[in-house]
Short mmCIF file of C-alpha atoms in Angstrom, two decimals:
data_model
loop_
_atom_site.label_atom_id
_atom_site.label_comp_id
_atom_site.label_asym_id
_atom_site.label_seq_id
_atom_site.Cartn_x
_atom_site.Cartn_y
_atom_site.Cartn_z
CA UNK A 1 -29.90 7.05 -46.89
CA UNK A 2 -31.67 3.78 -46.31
CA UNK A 3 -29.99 0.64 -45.41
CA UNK A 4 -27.37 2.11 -43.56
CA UNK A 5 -26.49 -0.50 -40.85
CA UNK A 6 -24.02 0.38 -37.91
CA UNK A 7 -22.01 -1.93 -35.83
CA UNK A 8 -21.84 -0.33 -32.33
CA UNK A 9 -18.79 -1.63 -30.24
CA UNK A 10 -18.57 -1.00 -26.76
CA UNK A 11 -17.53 -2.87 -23.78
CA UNK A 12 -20.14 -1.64 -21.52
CA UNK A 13 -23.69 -3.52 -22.57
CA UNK A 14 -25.75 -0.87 -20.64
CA UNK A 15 -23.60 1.95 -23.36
CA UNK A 16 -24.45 -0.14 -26.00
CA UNK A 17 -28.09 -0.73 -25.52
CA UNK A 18 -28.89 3.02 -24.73
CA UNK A 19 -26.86 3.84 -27.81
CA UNK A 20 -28.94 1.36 -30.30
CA UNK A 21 -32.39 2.82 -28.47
CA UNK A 22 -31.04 6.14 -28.88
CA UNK A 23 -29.94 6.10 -32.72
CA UNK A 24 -32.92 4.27 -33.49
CA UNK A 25 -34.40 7.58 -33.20
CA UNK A 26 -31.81 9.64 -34.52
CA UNK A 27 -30.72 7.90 -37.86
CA UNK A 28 -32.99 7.63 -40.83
CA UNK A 29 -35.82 5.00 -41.47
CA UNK A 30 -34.37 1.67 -42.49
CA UNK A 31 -31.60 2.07 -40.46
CA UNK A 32 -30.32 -1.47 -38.71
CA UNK A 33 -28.25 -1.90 -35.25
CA UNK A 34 -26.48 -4.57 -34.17
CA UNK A 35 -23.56 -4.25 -31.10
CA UNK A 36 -20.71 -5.95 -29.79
CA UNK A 37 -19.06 -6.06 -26.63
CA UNK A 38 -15.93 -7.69 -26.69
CA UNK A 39 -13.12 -7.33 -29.97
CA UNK A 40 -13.89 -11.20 -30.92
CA UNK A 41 -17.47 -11.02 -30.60
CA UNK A 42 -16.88 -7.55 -32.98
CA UNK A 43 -15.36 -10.24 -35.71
CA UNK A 44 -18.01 -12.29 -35.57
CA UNK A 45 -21.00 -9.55 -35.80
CA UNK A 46 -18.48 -7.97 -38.96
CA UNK A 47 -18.95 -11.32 -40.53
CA UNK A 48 -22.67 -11.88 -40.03
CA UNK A 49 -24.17 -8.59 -40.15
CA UNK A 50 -22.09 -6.87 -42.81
CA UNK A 51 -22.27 -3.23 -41.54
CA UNK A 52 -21.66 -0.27 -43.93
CA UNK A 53 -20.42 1.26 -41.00
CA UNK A 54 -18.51 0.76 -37.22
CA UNK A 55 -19.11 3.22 -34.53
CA UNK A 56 -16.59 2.35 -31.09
CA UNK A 57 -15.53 3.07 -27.97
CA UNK A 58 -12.09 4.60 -28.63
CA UNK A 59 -11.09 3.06 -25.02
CA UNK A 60 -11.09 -0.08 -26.71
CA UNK A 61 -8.29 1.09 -28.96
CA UNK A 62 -5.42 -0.25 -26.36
CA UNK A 63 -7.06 -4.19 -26.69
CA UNK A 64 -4.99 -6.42 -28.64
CA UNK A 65 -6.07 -8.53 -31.84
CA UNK A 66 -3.55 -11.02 -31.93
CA UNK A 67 -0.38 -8.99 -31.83
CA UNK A 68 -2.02 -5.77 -32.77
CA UNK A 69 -4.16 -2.56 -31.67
CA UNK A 70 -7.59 -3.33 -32.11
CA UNK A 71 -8.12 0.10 -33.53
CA UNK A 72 -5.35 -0.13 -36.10
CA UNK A 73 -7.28 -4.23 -37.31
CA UNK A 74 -10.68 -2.00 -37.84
CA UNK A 75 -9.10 0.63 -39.66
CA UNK A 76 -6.83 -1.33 -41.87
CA UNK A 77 -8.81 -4.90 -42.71
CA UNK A 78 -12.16 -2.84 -43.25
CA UNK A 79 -13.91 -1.89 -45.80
CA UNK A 80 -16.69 0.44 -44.16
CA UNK A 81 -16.28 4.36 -42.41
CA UNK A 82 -15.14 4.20 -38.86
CA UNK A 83 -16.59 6.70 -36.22
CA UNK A 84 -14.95 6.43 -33.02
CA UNK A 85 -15.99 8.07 -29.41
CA UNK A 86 -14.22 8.62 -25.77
CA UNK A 87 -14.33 10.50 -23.29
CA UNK A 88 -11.99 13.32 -23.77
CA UNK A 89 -11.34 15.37 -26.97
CA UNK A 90 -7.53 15.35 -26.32
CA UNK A 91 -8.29 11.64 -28.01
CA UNK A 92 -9.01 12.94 -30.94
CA UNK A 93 -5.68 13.45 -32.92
CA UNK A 94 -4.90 10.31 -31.89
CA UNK A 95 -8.35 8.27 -33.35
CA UNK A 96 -7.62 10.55 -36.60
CA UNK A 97 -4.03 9.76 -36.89
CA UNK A 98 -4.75 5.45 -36.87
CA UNK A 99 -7.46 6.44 -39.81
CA UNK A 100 -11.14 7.16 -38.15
CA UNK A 101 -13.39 8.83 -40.52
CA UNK A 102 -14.52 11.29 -37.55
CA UNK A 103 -14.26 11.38 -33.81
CA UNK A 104 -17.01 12.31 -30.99
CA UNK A 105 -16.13 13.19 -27.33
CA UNK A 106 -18.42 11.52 -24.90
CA UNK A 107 -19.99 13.52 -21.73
CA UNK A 108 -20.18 11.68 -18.76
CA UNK A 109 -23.33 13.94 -17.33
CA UNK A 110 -26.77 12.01 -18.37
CA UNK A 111 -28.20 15.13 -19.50
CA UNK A 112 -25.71 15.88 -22.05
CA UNK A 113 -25.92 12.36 -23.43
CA UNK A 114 -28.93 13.20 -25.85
CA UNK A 115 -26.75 15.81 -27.64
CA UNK A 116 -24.06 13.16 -28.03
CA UNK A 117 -25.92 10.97 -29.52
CA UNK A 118 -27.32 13.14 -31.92
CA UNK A 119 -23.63 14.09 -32.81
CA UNK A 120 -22.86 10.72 -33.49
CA UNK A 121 -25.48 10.12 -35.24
CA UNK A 122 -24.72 13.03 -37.79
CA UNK A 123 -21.48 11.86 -38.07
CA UNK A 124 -22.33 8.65 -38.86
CA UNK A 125 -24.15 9.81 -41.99
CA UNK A 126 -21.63 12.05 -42.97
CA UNK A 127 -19.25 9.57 -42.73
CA UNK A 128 -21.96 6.98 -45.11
CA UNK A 129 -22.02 9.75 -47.25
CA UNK A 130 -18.39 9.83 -47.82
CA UNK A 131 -15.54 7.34 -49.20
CA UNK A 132 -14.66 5.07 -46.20
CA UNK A 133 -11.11 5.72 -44.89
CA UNK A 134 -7.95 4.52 -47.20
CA UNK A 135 -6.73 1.24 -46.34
CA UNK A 136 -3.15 0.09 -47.20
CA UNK A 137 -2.88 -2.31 -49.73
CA UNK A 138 -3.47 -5.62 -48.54
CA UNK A 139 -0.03 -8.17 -49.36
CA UNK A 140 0.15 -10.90 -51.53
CA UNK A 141 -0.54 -14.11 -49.27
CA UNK A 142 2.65 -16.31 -48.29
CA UNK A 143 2.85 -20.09 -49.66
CA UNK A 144 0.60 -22.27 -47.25
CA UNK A 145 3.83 -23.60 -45.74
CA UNK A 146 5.12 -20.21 -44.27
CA UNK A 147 1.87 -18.28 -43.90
CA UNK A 148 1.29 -17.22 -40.75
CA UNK A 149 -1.87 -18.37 -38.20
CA UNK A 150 -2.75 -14.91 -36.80
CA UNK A 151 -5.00 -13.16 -39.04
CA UNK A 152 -3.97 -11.78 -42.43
CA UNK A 153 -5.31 -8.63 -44.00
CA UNK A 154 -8.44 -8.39 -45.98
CA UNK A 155 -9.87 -10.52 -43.25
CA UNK A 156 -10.65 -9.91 -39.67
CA UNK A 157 -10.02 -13.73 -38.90
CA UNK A 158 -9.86 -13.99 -35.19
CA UNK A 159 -5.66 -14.92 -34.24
CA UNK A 160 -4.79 -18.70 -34.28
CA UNK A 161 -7.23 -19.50 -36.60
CA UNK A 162 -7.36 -20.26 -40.08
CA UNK A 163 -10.26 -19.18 -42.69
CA UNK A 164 -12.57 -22.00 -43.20
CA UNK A 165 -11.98 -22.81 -47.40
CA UNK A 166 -15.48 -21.61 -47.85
CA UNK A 167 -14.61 -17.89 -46.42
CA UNK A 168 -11.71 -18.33 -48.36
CA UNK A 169 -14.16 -18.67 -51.69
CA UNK A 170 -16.57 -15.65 -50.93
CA UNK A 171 -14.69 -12.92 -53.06
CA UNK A 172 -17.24 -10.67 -52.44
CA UNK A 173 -16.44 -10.36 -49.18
CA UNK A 174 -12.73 -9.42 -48.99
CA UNK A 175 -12.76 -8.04 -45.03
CA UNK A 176 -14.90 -10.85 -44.31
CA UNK A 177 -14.69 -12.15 -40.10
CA UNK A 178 -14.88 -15.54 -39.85
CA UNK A 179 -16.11 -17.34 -36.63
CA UNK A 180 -13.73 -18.56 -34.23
CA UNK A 181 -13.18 -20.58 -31.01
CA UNK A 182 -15.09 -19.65 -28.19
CA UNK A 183 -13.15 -17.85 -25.27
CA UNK A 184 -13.73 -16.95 -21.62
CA UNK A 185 -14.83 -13.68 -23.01
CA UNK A 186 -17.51 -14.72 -24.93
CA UNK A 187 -18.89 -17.02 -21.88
CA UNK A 188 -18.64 -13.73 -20.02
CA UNK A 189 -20.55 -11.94 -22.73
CA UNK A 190 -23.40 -14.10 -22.61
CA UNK A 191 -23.12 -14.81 -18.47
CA UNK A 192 -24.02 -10.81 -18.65
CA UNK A 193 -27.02 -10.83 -21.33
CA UNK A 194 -27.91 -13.42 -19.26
CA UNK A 195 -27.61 -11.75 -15.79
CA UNK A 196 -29.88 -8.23 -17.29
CA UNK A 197 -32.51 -10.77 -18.76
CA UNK A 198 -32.62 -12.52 -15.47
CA UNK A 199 -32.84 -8.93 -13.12
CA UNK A 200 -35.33 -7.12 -15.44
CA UNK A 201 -37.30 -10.44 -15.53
CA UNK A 202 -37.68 -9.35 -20.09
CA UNK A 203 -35.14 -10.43 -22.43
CA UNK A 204 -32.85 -7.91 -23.69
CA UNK A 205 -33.97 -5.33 -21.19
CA UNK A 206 -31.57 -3.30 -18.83
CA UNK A 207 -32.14 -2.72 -15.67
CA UNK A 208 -32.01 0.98 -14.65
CA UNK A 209 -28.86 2.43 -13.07
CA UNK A 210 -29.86 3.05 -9.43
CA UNK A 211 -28.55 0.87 -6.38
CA UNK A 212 -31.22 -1.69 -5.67
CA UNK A 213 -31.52 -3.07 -2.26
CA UNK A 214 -28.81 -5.64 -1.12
CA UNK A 215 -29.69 -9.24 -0.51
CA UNK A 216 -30.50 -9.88 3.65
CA UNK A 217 -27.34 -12.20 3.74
CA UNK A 218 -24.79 -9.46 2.35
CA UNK A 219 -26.42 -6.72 4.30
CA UNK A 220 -25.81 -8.45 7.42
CA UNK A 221 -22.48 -9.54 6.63
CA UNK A 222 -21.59 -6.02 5.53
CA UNK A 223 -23.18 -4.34 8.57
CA UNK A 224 -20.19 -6.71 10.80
CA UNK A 225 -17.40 -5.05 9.08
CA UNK A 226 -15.97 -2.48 10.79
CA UNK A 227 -15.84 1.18 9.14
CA UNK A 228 -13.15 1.31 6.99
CA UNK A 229 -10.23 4.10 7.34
CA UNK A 230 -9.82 4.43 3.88
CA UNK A 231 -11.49 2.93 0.66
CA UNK A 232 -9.08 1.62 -2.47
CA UNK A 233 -10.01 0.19 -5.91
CA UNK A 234 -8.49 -1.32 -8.86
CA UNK A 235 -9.50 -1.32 -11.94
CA UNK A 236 -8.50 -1.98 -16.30
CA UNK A 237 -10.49 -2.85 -18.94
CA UNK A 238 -14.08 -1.79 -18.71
CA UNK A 239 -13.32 0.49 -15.67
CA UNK A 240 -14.05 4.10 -16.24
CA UNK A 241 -17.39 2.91 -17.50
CA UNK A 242 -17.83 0.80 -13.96
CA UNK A 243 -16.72 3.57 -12.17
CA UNK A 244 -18.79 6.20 -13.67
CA UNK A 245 -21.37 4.45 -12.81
CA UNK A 246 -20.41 3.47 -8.98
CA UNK A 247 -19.44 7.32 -8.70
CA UNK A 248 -22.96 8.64 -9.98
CA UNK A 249 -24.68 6.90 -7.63
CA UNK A 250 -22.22 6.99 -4.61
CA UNK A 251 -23.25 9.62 -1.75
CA UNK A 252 -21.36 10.84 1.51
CA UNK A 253 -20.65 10.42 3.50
CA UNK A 254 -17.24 8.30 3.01
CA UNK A 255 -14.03 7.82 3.87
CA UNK A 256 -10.95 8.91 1.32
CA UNK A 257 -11.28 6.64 -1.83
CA UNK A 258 -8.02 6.58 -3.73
CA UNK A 259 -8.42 4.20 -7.22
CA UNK A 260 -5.96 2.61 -9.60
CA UNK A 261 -7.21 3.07 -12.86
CA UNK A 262 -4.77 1.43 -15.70
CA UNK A 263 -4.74 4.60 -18.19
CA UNK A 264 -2.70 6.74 -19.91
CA UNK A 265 -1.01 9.86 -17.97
CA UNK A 266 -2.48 12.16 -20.43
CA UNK A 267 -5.66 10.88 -19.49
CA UNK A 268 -6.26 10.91 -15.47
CA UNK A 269 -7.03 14.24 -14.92
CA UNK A 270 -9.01 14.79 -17.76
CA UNK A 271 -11.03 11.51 -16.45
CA UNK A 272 -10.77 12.90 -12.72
CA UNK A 273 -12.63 16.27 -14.10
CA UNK A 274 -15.39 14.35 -15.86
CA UNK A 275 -16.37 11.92 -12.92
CA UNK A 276 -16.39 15.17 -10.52
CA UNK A 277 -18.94 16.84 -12.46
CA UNK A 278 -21.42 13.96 -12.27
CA UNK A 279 -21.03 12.69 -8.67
CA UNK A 280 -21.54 14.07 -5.01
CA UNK A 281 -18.30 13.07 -3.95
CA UNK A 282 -15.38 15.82 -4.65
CA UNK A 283 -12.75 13.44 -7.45
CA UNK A 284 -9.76 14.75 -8.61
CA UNK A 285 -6.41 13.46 -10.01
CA UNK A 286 -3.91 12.47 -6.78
CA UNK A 287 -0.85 14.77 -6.47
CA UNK A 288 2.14 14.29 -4.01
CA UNK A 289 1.79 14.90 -0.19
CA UNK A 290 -1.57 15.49 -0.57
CA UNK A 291 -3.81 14.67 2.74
CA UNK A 292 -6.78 12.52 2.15
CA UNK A 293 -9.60 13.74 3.46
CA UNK A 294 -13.59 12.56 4.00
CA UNK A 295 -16.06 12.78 0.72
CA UNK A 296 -12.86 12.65 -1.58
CA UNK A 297 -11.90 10.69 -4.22
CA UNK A 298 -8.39 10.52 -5.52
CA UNK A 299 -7.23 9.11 -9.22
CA UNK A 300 -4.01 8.16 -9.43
CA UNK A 301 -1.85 9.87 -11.78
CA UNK A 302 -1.58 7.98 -15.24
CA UNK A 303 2.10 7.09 -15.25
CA UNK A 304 3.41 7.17 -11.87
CA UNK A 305 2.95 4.38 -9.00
CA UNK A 306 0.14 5.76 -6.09
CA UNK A 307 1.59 4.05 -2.35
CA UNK A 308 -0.72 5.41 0.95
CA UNK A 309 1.46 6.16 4.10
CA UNK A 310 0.54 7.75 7.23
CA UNK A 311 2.46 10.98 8.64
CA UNK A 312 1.44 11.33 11.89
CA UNK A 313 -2.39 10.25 12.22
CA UNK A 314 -3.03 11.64 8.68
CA UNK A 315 -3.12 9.47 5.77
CA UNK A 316 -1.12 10.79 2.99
CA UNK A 317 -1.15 9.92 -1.04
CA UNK A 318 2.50 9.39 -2.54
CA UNK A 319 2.59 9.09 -5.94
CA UNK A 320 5.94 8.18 -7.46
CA UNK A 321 7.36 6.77 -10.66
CA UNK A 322 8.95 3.13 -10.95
CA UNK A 323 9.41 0.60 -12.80
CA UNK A 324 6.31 -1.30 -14.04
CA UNK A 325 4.56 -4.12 -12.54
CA UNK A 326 2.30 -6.37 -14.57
CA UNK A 327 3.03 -4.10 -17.45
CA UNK A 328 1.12 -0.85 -16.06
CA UNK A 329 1.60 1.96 -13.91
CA UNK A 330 -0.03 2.70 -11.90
CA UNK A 331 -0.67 -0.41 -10.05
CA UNK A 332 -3.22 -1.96 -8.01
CA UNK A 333 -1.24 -4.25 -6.37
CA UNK A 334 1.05 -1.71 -5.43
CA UNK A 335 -1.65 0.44 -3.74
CA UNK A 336 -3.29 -2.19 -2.37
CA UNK A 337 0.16 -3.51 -0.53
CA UNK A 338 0.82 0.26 1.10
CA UNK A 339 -2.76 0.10 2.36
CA UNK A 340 -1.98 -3.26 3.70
CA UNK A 341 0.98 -2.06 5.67
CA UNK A 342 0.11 1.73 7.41
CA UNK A 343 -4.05 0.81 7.46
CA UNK A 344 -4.35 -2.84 8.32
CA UNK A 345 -7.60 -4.16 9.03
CA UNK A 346 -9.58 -0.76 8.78
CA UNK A 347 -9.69 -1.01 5.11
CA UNK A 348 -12.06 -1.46 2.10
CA UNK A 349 -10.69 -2.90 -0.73
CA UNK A 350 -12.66 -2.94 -4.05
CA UNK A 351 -11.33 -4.78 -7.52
CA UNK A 352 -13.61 -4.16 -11.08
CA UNK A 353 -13.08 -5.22 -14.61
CA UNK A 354 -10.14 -5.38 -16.02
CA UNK A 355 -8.11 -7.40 -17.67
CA UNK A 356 -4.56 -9.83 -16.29
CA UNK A 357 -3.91 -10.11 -12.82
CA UNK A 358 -2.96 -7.08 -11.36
CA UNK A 359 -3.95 -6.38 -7.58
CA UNK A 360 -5.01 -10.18 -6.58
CA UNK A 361 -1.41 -9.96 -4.81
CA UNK A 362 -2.04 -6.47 -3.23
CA UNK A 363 -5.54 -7.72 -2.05
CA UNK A 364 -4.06 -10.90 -0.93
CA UNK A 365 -1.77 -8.89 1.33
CA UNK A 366 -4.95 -6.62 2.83
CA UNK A 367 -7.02 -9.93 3.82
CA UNK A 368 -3.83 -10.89 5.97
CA UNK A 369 -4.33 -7.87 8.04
CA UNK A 370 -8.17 -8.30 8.19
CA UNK A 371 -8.89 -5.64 5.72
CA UNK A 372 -12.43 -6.75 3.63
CA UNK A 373 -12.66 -7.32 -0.02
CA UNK A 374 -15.52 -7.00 -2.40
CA UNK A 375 -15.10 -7.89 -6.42
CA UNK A 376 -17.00 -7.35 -9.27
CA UNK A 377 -18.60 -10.03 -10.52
CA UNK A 378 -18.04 -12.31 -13.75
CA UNK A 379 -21.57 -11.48 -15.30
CA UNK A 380 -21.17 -7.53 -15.09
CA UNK A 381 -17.36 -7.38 -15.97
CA UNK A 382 -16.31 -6.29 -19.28
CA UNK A 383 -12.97 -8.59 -18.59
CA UNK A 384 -13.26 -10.95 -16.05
CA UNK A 385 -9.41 -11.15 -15.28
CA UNK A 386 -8.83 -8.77 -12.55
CA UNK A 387 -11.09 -9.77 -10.10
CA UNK A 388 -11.21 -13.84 -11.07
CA UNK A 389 -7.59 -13.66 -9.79
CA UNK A 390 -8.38 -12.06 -6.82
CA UNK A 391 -11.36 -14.64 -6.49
CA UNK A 392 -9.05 -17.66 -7.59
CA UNK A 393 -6.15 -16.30 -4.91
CA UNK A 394 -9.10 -16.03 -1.58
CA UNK A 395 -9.07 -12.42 -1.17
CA UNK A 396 -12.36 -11.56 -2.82
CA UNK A 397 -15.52 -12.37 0.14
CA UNK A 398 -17.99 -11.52 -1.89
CA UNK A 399 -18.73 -10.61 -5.42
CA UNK A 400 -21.26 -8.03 -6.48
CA UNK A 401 -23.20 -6.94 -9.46
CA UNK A 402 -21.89 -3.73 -10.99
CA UNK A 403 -25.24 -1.99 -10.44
CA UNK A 404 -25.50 -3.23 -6.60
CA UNK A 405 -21.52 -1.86 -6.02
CA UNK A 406 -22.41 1.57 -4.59
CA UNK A 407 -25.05 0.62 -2.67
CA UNK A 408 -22.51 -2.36 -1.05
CA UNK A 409 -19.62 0.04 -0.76
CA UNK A 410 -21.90 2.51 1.31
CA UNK A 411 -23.06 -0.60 3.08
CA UNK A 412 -19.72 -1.23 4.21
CA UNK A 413 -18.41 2.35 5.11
CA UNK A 414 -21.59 3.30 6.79
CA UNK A 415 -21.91 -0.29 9.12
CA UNK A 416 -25.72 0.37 7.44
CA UNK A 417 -26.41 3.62 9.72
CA UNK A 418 -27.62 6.89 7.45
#
């Protein structure tokens, strides 16, 4: 069982690391890590450190690679078992229906994480043990004149660019991933490795999860804004991760806090049950007409559009289907826009990771009224494209360090007092 080398892909760099400390220990002697935390910086690490296996976050699955699911490039321009991971087993016959060699459900609760990674490492060997997943048969390449510039199969080129002639002369390697352009990803990637190098003051090290104290400046300029009525987030790419970890370490008490969360209708409450078994606060998936109270947290419905109104002095969720915007429902920008109209100024608006544009408009809207904004910032964001739009539009005032989030959030609800 030596030499078994794993490619760990994740979009959360404090997941990966504990995972590669984690199955350090697990997997045999001889065993070799190496992680990746965006899909492009996955092609690269393919290329370069030639795994004999790939273990990912299955909430990657909905990225693109060029024009298709990331999950479906892995599985098909491979050559190596996949295990994949997320955080609900109603995943599952989905991960083994695109071709995963074996599928592990995630618990959110810390002290459950040990047996999960002991699971995945078991698999993981199994799965080493066994003939890696069937591929389909990769086709015949097109003339030069009519082949096309995304990437073909039997190789995990990066889309747009062409193998270099010297990838195209290593036979050996047929799913070979050849290095490509940098993006705005990468620059994030490294802006974060960066960032945890700079906090824990030791390369490579990650700081631990607990709210750290909040600069004098921010503290000061937090403890001006009034108490917020309500509390509303948006979030994509990279965002049950964030929020898992704002929601462990958020404490009452708090006004309602109602979130947009880009993800599948099958998948709210499920996600709703998980973060309410690890956090103080009482989370559950919104429903129609129901009153938002103090200490809650509501997740919108996967599926249907969540608007805030207010029936007499009570705020009330509405959650109702529509067309699209931005390509997802629900919608930050449509939240954010009802909070803008029956809140006003006494509201806390909060955009993470994700990726497009979605909710810059919405937030936009709530600065109008004198509502305050906070954003996640570039160097903890799995995709900056969420909140750089809100940034690039005015409506962020300050951006904050995933880790530092719950700790501003209470800032700002509590005016600093408890």
């Amino acid at each position: 069982m030596n030499g078994l080398r794993t490619l760990i892909i994740d979009g959360a760099l404090f997941t990966l690391k504990d995972m590669m400390g984690a199955l350090s220990r697990e997997m045999p002697g001889g065993s070799e890590f190496d992680k990746a935390v965006s899909i492009h910086e996955a092609a690269e690490k393919y290329h370069s450190f030639r795994p004999t296996r790939i273990l990912v976050n299955y909430a990657m699955a909905g990225l693109r690679f060029g024009q298709e699911p990331f999950i479906d490039v892995l599985v098909q321009r491979t050559n190596v078992p996949i295990v994949a991971y997320g955080i609900s087993r109603a995943m599952e016959p989905e991960a083994m229906k695109a071709g995963v060699s074996a599928f592990v459900t995630k618990p959110i609760a810390r002290d459950r994480l040990p047996a999960f990674y002991r699971e995945c490492a078991d698999q993981l060997q199994k799965s080493a043990r066994t003939p890696a997943v069937s591929r389909p048969a990769a086709k015949k390449s097109a003339p030069p004149s009519v082949r096309s510039r995304a990437a073909t199969v039997g190789s995990l080129t990066r889309p747009d660019v062409r193998p270099s002639a010297s990838a195209q002369s290593r036979p050996s390697r047929p799913a070979a991933l050849q290095p490509h352009l940098r993006t705005r990803a990468d620059r994030a990637v490294e802006a974060a490795q960066q960032a945890i190098a700079r906090i824990s003051g030791k390369k490579g090290a990650v700081p631990k999860a607990e709210p750290r104290r909040l600069t004098p400046t921010l503290q000061a300029e937090l403890s001006r804004w009034p108490s917020p009525e309500i509390i509303v987030i948006g979030s994509s790419t990279g965002g049950t991760e964030a929020l898992a970890e704002i929601f462990r370490t958020l404490k009452p008490p708090l006004p309602p806090i109602v979130i947009a969360q880009h993800i599948p209708s099958m998948f709210s409450r499920l996600f709703a049950q998980r973060l309410n078994g690890t956090s103080p606060l009482t989370i559950r998936e919104g429903a129609q007409d129901v009153a938002l109270e103090r200490d809650h947290v509501y997740i919108s419905p996967g599926g249907m559009h969540t608007v805030v109104r207010r029936h007499g002095g009570q705020l009330m969720l509405v959650c109702q289907p529509g067309p699209k915007l931005h390509g997802v429902r629900p919608s930050a920008d449509v939240l954010f826009a009802s909070v803008a109209r029956c809140v006003g100024k006494k509201a806390l608006g909060v955009i993470l990771t994700g990726m497009g544009g979605d909710g810059a408009k919405g937030l936009v809207r709530m600065r109008r009224v004198g509502a305050h904004i906070l954003g996640q910032d570039e160097a903890s964001s799995v995709v900056y494209g969420m909140p750089k739009r809100a940034m690039d539009l005015g409506a962020v005032e300050h951006q904050v360090f995933l880790l530092d989030m719950a700790a501003a959030i209470m800032a700002a609800a509590r005016n600093n007092q408890g």
